[in-house]
Amino acid sequence: MTSQFNFFQHWYPLSPIEDLDPNLPTAVTLLGVPLVIWKPKSSETYRVFLDRCPHRLAPLSEGRVDEKTGNLMCSYHGWEFDAEGICTRIPQAENPELVIEKQKYLCATALPTRQEQDLLWVWPDVNSTALASTVPLPLSPQVDTSKGFVWSSFVRDLEYDWQTLVENVADPSHVAFAHHGIQGNREKATPIPIKIEESNPDLIKATTPLGSITFEPPCRLEYAIKFGETKQVGLVTYCIPISPGKSRIVGQFPRNFAKRVLQLTPRWWDHINNRNAVLDGDMILLQQQEYFLQQKQQKENWQTAYKLPTSADRLVIEFRKWFDKYSQGKLPWEEVGIAVKEKQEISDNRQFVLDRYRQHTQHCDSCRTAVLKIKRIKIALLGYVAITVPVVAVFPDAVRLKFGLPLIVVALLSLGVYCWLKFWLEPKFYFVDYVHAKR
């Protein structure tokens, strides 16, 4: 049976724009298809191509943006492509007119892109680019400065499937337990009844005592939570299918109050202490949940594999029904030539599963920059200590007491700061083990 829902004919955000490097091509994967993000020198907007050169299929993400032409150059043989994917140069061509004569056969494949609400969006279906202009982006009504909102953003790759990610975000009752001490408190957990207000192929809307939850397939899953008459905070997540057992979350966190706090808090500080910690709390649980569900689904379906007796699971049930009805309970991996393993592997390497650097830091400009600055500060601190100690040692006794002692005190403080950076702050960008039993 053919799926009624076409995952390829929708807009997806690939990354917050602030995290993209305009000087370097960036590799991403969407629905099993390798893509490259790059920015032409002459353009204010980014472009997204299929990540393969038409010459001999080398990855364009390993290429470079040429300083002279501003075009994307393949690093294998130097072919160049402009913002529309048109080949502008083939260094091996004996006859320069060859490039013009066979231009339409030598193009890189450019995909429709948009930049809205501080995100870079792409339409992944090569064969329906005209349709893309008629389909609205799944934008959040809360990410809007005209309504008094401010927001921050976040991106992270995850070690579990898209359907597991959607199911998890659609479940508010896990927060008090999985995120105890970060966003919840297990001692204060209460029932969160959920009521489905609307459900169709293009939208699922639910309400809770806390506010509303909206799922706009295939990727926007949004919470709107009100405090009193005017205060509102939101959780806007975009759940991106990467490949079987892999997904990406692009998050935005709008609010219309306490704006100054958001503006004064460094983005990287929020990421290492809050956003990454939340996802760390889910990662081991969800990877293993996915593994056990896949095992059970070889003999039964989710309806018997899960035990869902309370209304807190109502949105999870509705999503699973939607997925079964409109997508036959699977993602379109076969359409891109990916065979899904019948038996999924599960990793017991916690440093791999909770690898913050690979999953987030390398993709986040704020965190990358913070790591670079920390490394430079560490070098400066060690340099100061290395110079100060031998210099003070050769001071005359009278000078050493007057000037040397303060220098040594500063050197000791420098060592303390160095240790704090090396053993407490810097590791938070790489790996933090999340053990629920110790929280």
JSON list of C-alpha atoms in Angstrom, two decimals, residues 152-308:
[
{"chain": "A", "resi": 152, "resn": "SER", "atom": "CA", "xyz": [16.89, 31.37, 21.49]},
{"chain": "A", "resi": 153, "resn": "SER", "atom": "CA", "xyz": [17.70, 28.40, 19.26]},
{"chain": "A", "resi": 154, "resn": "PHE", "atom": "CA", "xyz": [19.39, 25.02, 19.46]},
{"chain": "A", "resi": 155, "resn": "VAL", "atom": "CA", "xyz": [20.28, 22.06, 17.22]},
{"chain": "A", "resi": 156, "resn": "ARG", "atom": "CA", "xyz": [21.43, 18.54, 18.04]},
{"chain": "A", "resi": 157, "resn": "ASP", "atom": "CA", "xyz": [21.69, 15.21, 16.26]},
{"chain": "A", "resi": 158, "resn": "LEU", "atom": "CA", "xyz": [20.18, 12.28, 18.16]},
{"chain": "A", "resi": 159, "resn": "GLU", "atom": "CA", "xyz": [20.88, 8.57, 18.41]},
{"chain": "A", "resi": 160, "resn": "TYR", "atom": "CA", "xyz": [17.29, 7.50, 17.82]},
{"chain": "A", "resi": 161, "resn": "ASP", "atom": "CA", "xyz": [14.68, 7.56, 15.08]},
{"chain": "A", "resi": 162, "resn": "TRP", "atom": "CA", "xyz": [12.34, 10.38, 14.00]},
{"chain": "A", "resi": 163, "resn": "GLN", "atom": "CA", "xyz": [9.23, 8.54, 15.22]},
{"chain": "A", "resi": 164, "resn": "THR", "atom": "CA", "xyz": [10.81, 8.06, 18.66]},
{"chain": "A", "resi": 165, "resn": "LEU", "atom": "CA", "xyz": [11.68, 11.76, 18.80]},
{"chain": "A", "resi": 166, "resn": "VAL", "atom": "CA", "xyz": [8.15, 12.87, 17.89]},
{"chain": "A", "resi": 167, "resn": "GLU", "atom": "CA", "xyz": [6.64, 10.45, 20.40]},
{"chain": "A", "resi": 168, "resn": "ASN", "atom": "CA", "xyz": [8.95, 11.73, 23.14]},
{"chain": "A", "resi": 169, "resn": "VAL", "atom": "CA", "xyz": [8.31, 15.44, 22.54]},
{"chain": "A", "resi": 170, "resn": "ALA", "atom": "CA", "xyz": [4.55, 14.75, 22.39]},
{"chain": "A", "resi": 171, "resn": "ASP", "atom": "CA", "xyz": [4.70, 13.37, 25.95]},
{"chain": "A", "resi": 172, "resn": "PRO", "atom": "CA", "xyz": [4.81, 16.13, 28.61]},
{"chain": "A", "resi": 173, "resn": "SER", "atom": "CA", "xyz": [4.36, 13.75, 31.54]},
{"chain": "A", "resi": 174, "resn": "HIS", "atom": "CA", "xyz": [7.93, 12.38, 31.26]},
{"chain": "A", "resi": 175, "resn": "VAL", "atom": "CA", "xyz": [9.49, 15.77, 32.08]},
{"chain": "A", "resi": 176, "resn": "ALA", "atom": "CA", "xyz": [9.17, 15.54, 35.88]},
{"chain": "A", "resi": 177, "resn": "PHE", "atom": "CA", "xyz": [11.06, 12.23, 35.89]},
{"chain": "A", "resi": 178, "resn": "ALA", "atom": "CA", "xyz": [13.45, 12.14, 32.91]},
{"chain": "A", "resi": 179, "resn": "HIS", "atom": "CA", "xyz": [14.43, 15.78, 33.48]},
{"chain": "A", "resi": 180, "resn": "HIS", "atom": "CA", "xyz": [14.34, 15.88, 37.27]},
{"chain": "A", "resi": 181, "resn": "GLY", "atom": "CA", "xyz": [16.42, 18.76, 38.58]},
{"chain": "A", "resi": 182, "resn": "ILE", "atom": "CA", "xyz": [16.65, 20.44, 35.17]},
{"chain": "A", "resi": 183, "resn": "GLN", "atom": "CA", "xyz": [13.11, 21.13, 33.99]},
{"chain": "A", "resi": 184, "resn": "GLY", "atom": "CA", "xyz": [11.07, 19.04, 36.40]},
{"chain": "A", "resi": 185, "resn": "ASN", "atom": "CA", "xyz": [10.73, 17.61, 39.89]},
{"chain": "A", "resi": 186, "resn": "ARG", "atom": "CA", "xyz": [9.67, 14.00, 40.37]},
{"chain": "A", "resi": 187, "resn": "GLU", "atom": "CA", "xyz": [8.34, 14.80, 43.85]},
{"chain": "A", "resi": 188, "resn": "LYS", "atom": "CA", "xyz": [5.87, 17.30, 42.37]},
{"chain": "A", "resi": 189, "resn": "ALA", "atom": "CA", "xyz": [4.69, 15.20, 39.42]},
{"chain": "A", "resi": 190, "resn": "THR", "atom": "CA", "xyz": [0.93, 15.31, 38.83]},
{"chain": "A", "resi": 191, "resn": "PRO", "atom": "CA", "xyz": [-1.35, 13.78, 36.18]},
{"chain": "A", "resi": 192, "resn": "ILE", "atom": "CA", "xyz": [-1.38, 15.73, 32.89]},
{"chain": "A", "resi": 193, "resn": "PRO", "atom": "CA", "xyz": [-4.61, 14.80, 31.09]},
{"chain": "A", "resi": 194, "resn": "ILE", "atom": "CA", "xyz": [-4.51, 15.41, 27.34]},
{"chain": "A", "resi": 195, "resn": "LYS", "atom": "CA", "xyz": [-7.49, 16.04, 25.10]},
{"chain": "A", "resi": 196, "resn": "ILE", "atom": "CA", "xyz": [-7.31, 15.73, 21.31]},
{"chain": "A", "resi": 197, "resn": "GLU", "atom": "CA", "xyz": [-9.08, 18.71, 19.75]},
{"chain": "A", "resi": 198, "resn": "GLU", "atom": "CA", "xyz": [-8.34, 18.03, 16.09]},
{"chain": "A", "resi": 199, "resn": "SER", "atom": "CA", "xyz": [-6.70, 15.27, 14.07]},
{"chain": "A", "resi": 200, "resn": "ASN", "atom": "CA", "xyz": [-6.27, 15.02, 10.30]},
{"chain": "A", "resi": 201, "resn": "PRO", "atom": "CA", "xyz": [-3.46, 14.22, 7.83]},
{"chain": "A", "resi": 202, "resn": "ASP", "atom": "CA", "xyz": [-1.96, 17.69, 8.18]},
{"chain": "A", "resi": 203, "resn": "LEU", "atom": "CA", "xyz": [-2.50, 18.59, 11.83]},
{"chain": "A", "resi": 204, "resn": "ILE", "atom": "CA", "xyz": [-2.97, 17.19, 15.32]},
{"chain": "A", "resi": 205, "resn": "LYS", "atom": "CA", "xyz": [-3.99, 19.65, 18.05]},
{"chain": "A", "resi": 206, "resn": "ALA", "atom": "CA", "xyz": [-4.24, 18.81, 21.73]},
{"chain": "A", "resi": 207, "resn": "THR", "atom": "CA", "xyz": [-4.86, 20.70, 24.94]},
{"chain": "A", "resi": 208, "resn": "THR", "atom": "CA", "xyz": [-3.69, 20.15, 28.50]},
{"chain": "A", "resi": 209, "resn": "PRO", "atom": "CA", "xyz": [-4.23, 22.12, 31.72]},
{"chain": "A", "resi": 210, "resn": "LEU", "atom": "CA", "xyz": [-0.87, 23.78, 30.95]},
{"chain": "A", "resi": 211, "resn": "GLY", "atom": "CA", "xyz": [-1.72, 24.93, 27.42]},
{"chain": "A", "resi": 212, "resn": "SER", "atom": "CA", "xyz": [-1.82, 23.63, 23.86]},
{"chain": "A", "resi": 213, "resn": "ILE", "atom": "CA", "xyz": [0.30, 21.18, 21.87]},
{"chain": "A", "resi": 214, "resn": "THR", "atom": "CA", "xyz": [0.38, 21.27, 18.07]},
{"chain": "A", "resi": 215, "resn": "PHE", "atom": "CA", "xyz": [1.88, 18.69, 15.72]},
{"chain": "A", "resi": 216, "resn": "GLU", "atom": "CA", "xyz": [2.11, 19.80, 12.11]},
{"chain": "A", "resi": 217, "resn": "PRO", "atom": "CA", "xyz": [3.53, 16.80, 10.24]},
{"chain": "A", "resi": 218, "resn": "PRO", "atom": "CA", "xyz": [6.16, 15.96, 9.44]},
{"chain": "A", "resi": 219, "resn": "CYS", "atom": "CA", "xyz": [8.30, 18.12, 11.70]},
{"chain": "A", "resi": 220, "resn": "ARG", "atom": "CA", "xyz": [6.75, 20.98, 13.75]},
{"chain": "A", "resi": 221, "resn": "LEU", "atom": "CA", "xyz": [5.78, 19.98, 17.29]},
{"chain": "A", "resi": 222, "resn": "GLU", "atom": "CA", "xyz": [5.02, 23.01, 19.45]},
{"chain": "A", "resi": 223, "resn": "TYR", "atom": "CA", "xyz": [3.92, 23.81, 22.99]},
{"chain": "A", "resi": 224, "resn": "ALA", "atom": "CA", "xyz": [2.28, 27.10, 24.00]},
{"chain": "A", "resi": 225, "resn": "ILE", "atom": "CA", "xyz": [2.12, 27.48, 27.79]},
{"chain": "A", "resi": 226, "resn": "LYS", "atom": "CA", "xyz": [0.46, 30.45, 29.47]},
{"chain": "A", "resi": 227, "resn": "PHE", "atom": "CA", "xyz": [1.11, 31.91, 32.91]},
{"chain": "A", "resi": 228, "resn": "GLY", "atom": "CA", "xyz": [-1.71, 34.17, 33.98]},
{"chain": "A", "resi": 229, "resn": "GLU", "atom": "CA", "xyz": [-3.36, 36.47, 31.49]},
{"chain": "A", "resi": 230, "resn": "THR", "atom": "CA", "xyz": [-0.40, 37.71, 29.47]},
{"chain": "A", "resi": 231, "resn": "LYS", "atom": "CA", "xyz": [2.78, 35.71, 30.09]},
{"chain": "A", "resi": 232, "resn": "GLN", "atom": "CA", "xyz": [3.54, 32.92, 27.65]},
{"chain": "A", "resi": 233, "resn": "VAL", "atom": "CA", "xyz": [6.45, 30.57, 27.03]},
{"chain": "A", "resi": 234, "resn": "GLY", "atom": "CA", "xyz": [6.80, 28.21, 24.11]},
{"chain": "A", "resi": 235, "resn": "LEU", "atom": "CA", "xyz": [8.70, 25.11, 23.06]},
{"chain": "A", "resi": 236, "resn": "VAL", "atom": "CA", "xyz": [9.01, 24.97, 19.29]},
{"chain": "A", "resi": 237, "resn": "THR", "atom": "CA", "xyz": [10.68, 21.79, 18.04]},
{"chain": "A", "resi": 238, "resn": "TYR", "atom": "CA", "xyz": [11.31, 20.60, 14.53]},
{"chain": "A", "resi": 239, "resn": "CYS", "atom": "CA", "xyz": [11.84, 16.84, 14.39]},
{"chain": "A", "resi": 240, "resn": "ILE", "atom": "CA", "xyz": [14.03, 16.00, 11.40]},
{"chain": "A", "resi": 241, "resn": "PRO", "atom": "CA", "xyz": [14.42, 12.45, 10.03]},
{"chain": "A", "resi": 242, "resn": "ILE", "atom": "CA", "xyz": [18.06, 11.84, 9.10]},
{"chain": "A", "resi": 243, "resn": "SER", "atom": "CA", "xyz": [18.38, 8.09, 8.56]},
{"chain": "A", "resi": 244, "resn": "PRO", "atom": "CA", "xyz": [17.09, 4.92, 10.24]},
{"chain": "A", "resi": 245, "resn": "GLY", "atom": "CA", "xyz": [17.81, 5.25, 13.95]},
{"chain": "A", "resi": 246, "resn": "LYS", "atom": "CA", "xyz": [19.04, 8.86, 13.59]},
{"chain": "A", "resi": 247, "resn": "SER", "atom": "CA", "xyz": [17.23, 12.18, 13.87]},
{"chain": "A", "resi": 248, "resn": "ARG", "atom": "CA", "xyz": [17.92, 15.86, 14.42]},
{"chain": "A", "resi": 249, "resn": "ILE", "atom": "CA", "xyz": [16.08, 18.32, 16.63]},
{"chain": "A", "resi": 250, "resn": "VAL", "atom": "CA", "xyz": [16.01, 22.02, 15.80]},
{"chain": "A", "resi": 251, "resn": "GLY", "atom": "CA", "xyz": [14.54, 23.90, 18.75]},
{"chain": "A", "resi": 252, "resn": "GLN", "atom": "CA", "xyz": [13.38, 27.44, 19.42]},
{"chain": "A", "resi": 253, "resn": "PHE", "atom": "CA", "xyz": [12.40, 28.69, 22.86]},
{"chain": "A", "resi": 254, "resn": "PRO", "atom": "CA", "xyz": [10.18, 31.80, 22.69]},
{"chain": "A", "resi": 255, "resn": "ARG", "atom": "CA", "xyz": [8.86, 33.83, 25.61]},
{"chain": "A", "resi": 256, "resn": "ASN", "atom": "CA", "xyz": [7.21, 37.20, 26.04]},
{"chain": "A", "resi": 257, "resn": "PHE", "atom": "CA", "xyz": [8.55, 37.96, 29.54]},
{"chain": "A", "resi": 258, "resn": "ALA", "atom": "CA", "xyz": [11.93, 38.00, 31.35]},
{"chain": "A", "resi": 259, "resn": "LYS", "atom": "CA", "xyz": [13.43, 39.12, 28.07]},
{"chain": "A", "resi": 260, "resn": "ARG", "atom": "CA", "xyz": [16.48, 40.69, 29.66]},
{"chain": "A", "resi": 261, "resn": "VAL", "atom": "CA", "xyz": [17.49, 37.41, 31.28]},
{"chain": "A", "resi": 262, "resn": "LEU", "atom": "CA", "xyz": [17.44, 35.69, 27.89]},
{"chain": "A", "resi": 263, "resn": "GLN", "atom": "CA", "xyz": [19.49, 38.46, 26.30]},
{"chain": "A", "resi": 264, "resn": "LEU", "atom": "CA", "xyz": [22.11, 38.46, 29.08]},
{"chain": "A", "resi": 265, "resn": "THR", "atom": "CA", "xyz": [22.55, 34.67, 29.29]},
{"chain": "A", "resi": 266, "resn": "PRO", "atom": "CA", "xyz": [25.27, 33.47, 26.88]},
{"chain": "A", "resi": 267, "resn": "ARG", "atom": "CA", "xyz": [23.77, 31.09, 24.36]},
{"chain": "A", "resi": 268, "resn": "TRP", "atom": "CA", "xyz": [26.52, 28.51, 24.92]},
{"chain": "A", "resi": 269, "resn": "TRP", "atom": "CA", "xyz": [25.94, 28.58, 28.70]},
{"chain": "A", "resi": 270, "resn": "ASP", "atom": "CA", "xyz": [22.26, 27.76, 28.17]},
{"chain": "A", "resi": 271, "resn": "HIS", "atom": "CA", "xyz": [23.24, 24.95, 25.81]},
{"chain": "A", "resi": 272, "resn": "ILE", "atom": "CA", "xyz": [25.69, 23.15, 28.11]},
{"chain": "A", "resi": 273, "resn": "ASN", "atom": "CA", "xyz": [23.67, 23.53, 31.30]},
{"chain": "A", "resi": 274, "resn": "ASN", "atom": "CA", "xyz": [20.10, 23.24, 30.07]},
{"chain": "A", "resi": 275, "resn": "ARG", "atom": "CA", "xyz": [19.39, 22.22, 26.47]},
{"chain": "A", "resi": 276, "resn": "ASN", "atom": "CA", "xyz": [22.01, 19.49, 26.18]},
{"chain": "A", "resi": 277, "resn": "ALA", "atom": "CA", "xyz": [21.27, 18.23, 29.69]},
{"chain": "A", "resi": 278, "resn": "VAL", "atom": "CA", "xyz": [17.60, 17.77, 28.78]},
{"chain": "A", "resi": 279, "resn": "LEU", "atom": "CA", "xyz": [18.45, 15.70, 25.71]},
{"chain": "A", "resi": 280, "resn": "ASP", "atom": "CA", "xyz": [21.09, 13.73, 27.61]},
{"chain": "A", "resi": 281, "resn": "GLY", "atom": "CA", "xyz": [18.34, 12.74, 30.05]},
{"chain": "A", "resi": 282, "resn": "ASP", "atom": "CA", "xyz": [16.30, 11.24, 27.23]},
{"chain": "A", "resi": 283, "resn": "MET", "atom": "CA", "xyz": [19.03, 9.73, 25.07]},
{"chain": "A", "resi": 284, "resn": "ILE", "atom": "CA", "xyz": [19.78, 6.40, 26.79]},
{"chain": "A", "resi": 285, "resn": "LEU", "atom": "CA", "xyz": [16.10, 5.84, 27.63]},
{"chain": "A", "resi": 286, "resn": "LEU", "atom": "CA", "xyz": [14.88, 6.45, 24.09]},
{"chain": "A", "resi": 287, "resn": "GLN", "atom": "CA", "xyz": [17.59, 4.53, 22.30]},
{"chain": "A", "resi": 288, "resn": "GLN", "atom": "CA", "xyz": [16.83, 1.43, 24.32]},
{"chain": "A", "resi": 289, "resn": "GLN", "atom": "CA", "xyz": [13.05, 1.97, 24.15]},
{"chain": "A", "resi": 290, "resn": "GLU", "atom": "CA", "xyz": [13.36, 2.08, 20.36]},
{"chain": "A", "resi": 291, "resn": "TYR", "atom": "CA", "xyz": [15.39, -1.12, 20.36]},
{"chain": "A", "resi": 292, "resn": "PHE", "atom": "CA", "xyz": [12.89, -3.03, 22.49]},
{"chain": "A", "resi": 293, "resn": "LEU", "atom": "CA", "xyz": [9.91, -1.74, 20.50]},
{"chain": "A", "resi": 294, "resn": "GLN", "atom": "CA", "xyz": [11.51, -2.84, 17.26]},
{"chain": "A", "resi": 295, "resn": "GLN", "atom": "CA", "xyz": [12.08, -6.30, 18.74]},
{"chain": "A", "resi": 296, "resn": "LYS", "atom": "CA", "xyz": [8.45, -6.59, 19.85]},
{"chain": "A", "resi": 297, "resn": "GLN", "atom": "CA", "xyz": [7.11, -5.32, 16.50]},
{"chain": "A", "resi": 298, "resn": "GLN", "atom": "CA", "xyz": [8.47, -8.42, 14.81]},
{"chain": "A", "resi": 299, "resn": "LYS", "atom": "CA", "xyz": [5.58, -10.29, 16.47]},
{"chain": "A", "resi": 300, "resn": "GLU", "atom": "CA", "xyz": [3.11, -7.61, 17.57]},
{"chain": "A", "resi": 301, "resn": "ASN", "atom": "CA", "xyz": [2.24, -3.93, 17.07]},
{"chain": "A", "resi": 302, "resn": "TRP", "atom": "CA", "xyz": [2.80, -0.91, 19.29]},
{"chain": "A", "resi": 303, "resn": "GLN", "atom": "CA", "xyz": [-0.76, -1.11, 20.61]},
{"chain": "A", "resi": 304, "resn": "THR", "atom": "CA", "xyz": [0.02, -4.35, 22.44]},
{"chain": "A", "resi": 305, "resn": "ALA", "atom": "CA", "xyz": [3.73, -3.69, 22.99]},
{"chain": "A", "resi": 306, "resn": "TYR", "atom": "CA", "xyz": [2.94, -0.48, 24.91]},
{"chain": "A", "resi": 307, "resn": "LYS", "atom": "CA", "xyz": [0.68, -0.24, 27.93]},
{"chain": "A", "resi": 308, "resn": "LEU", "atom": "CA", "xyz": [-1.07, 3.13, 27.72]}
]
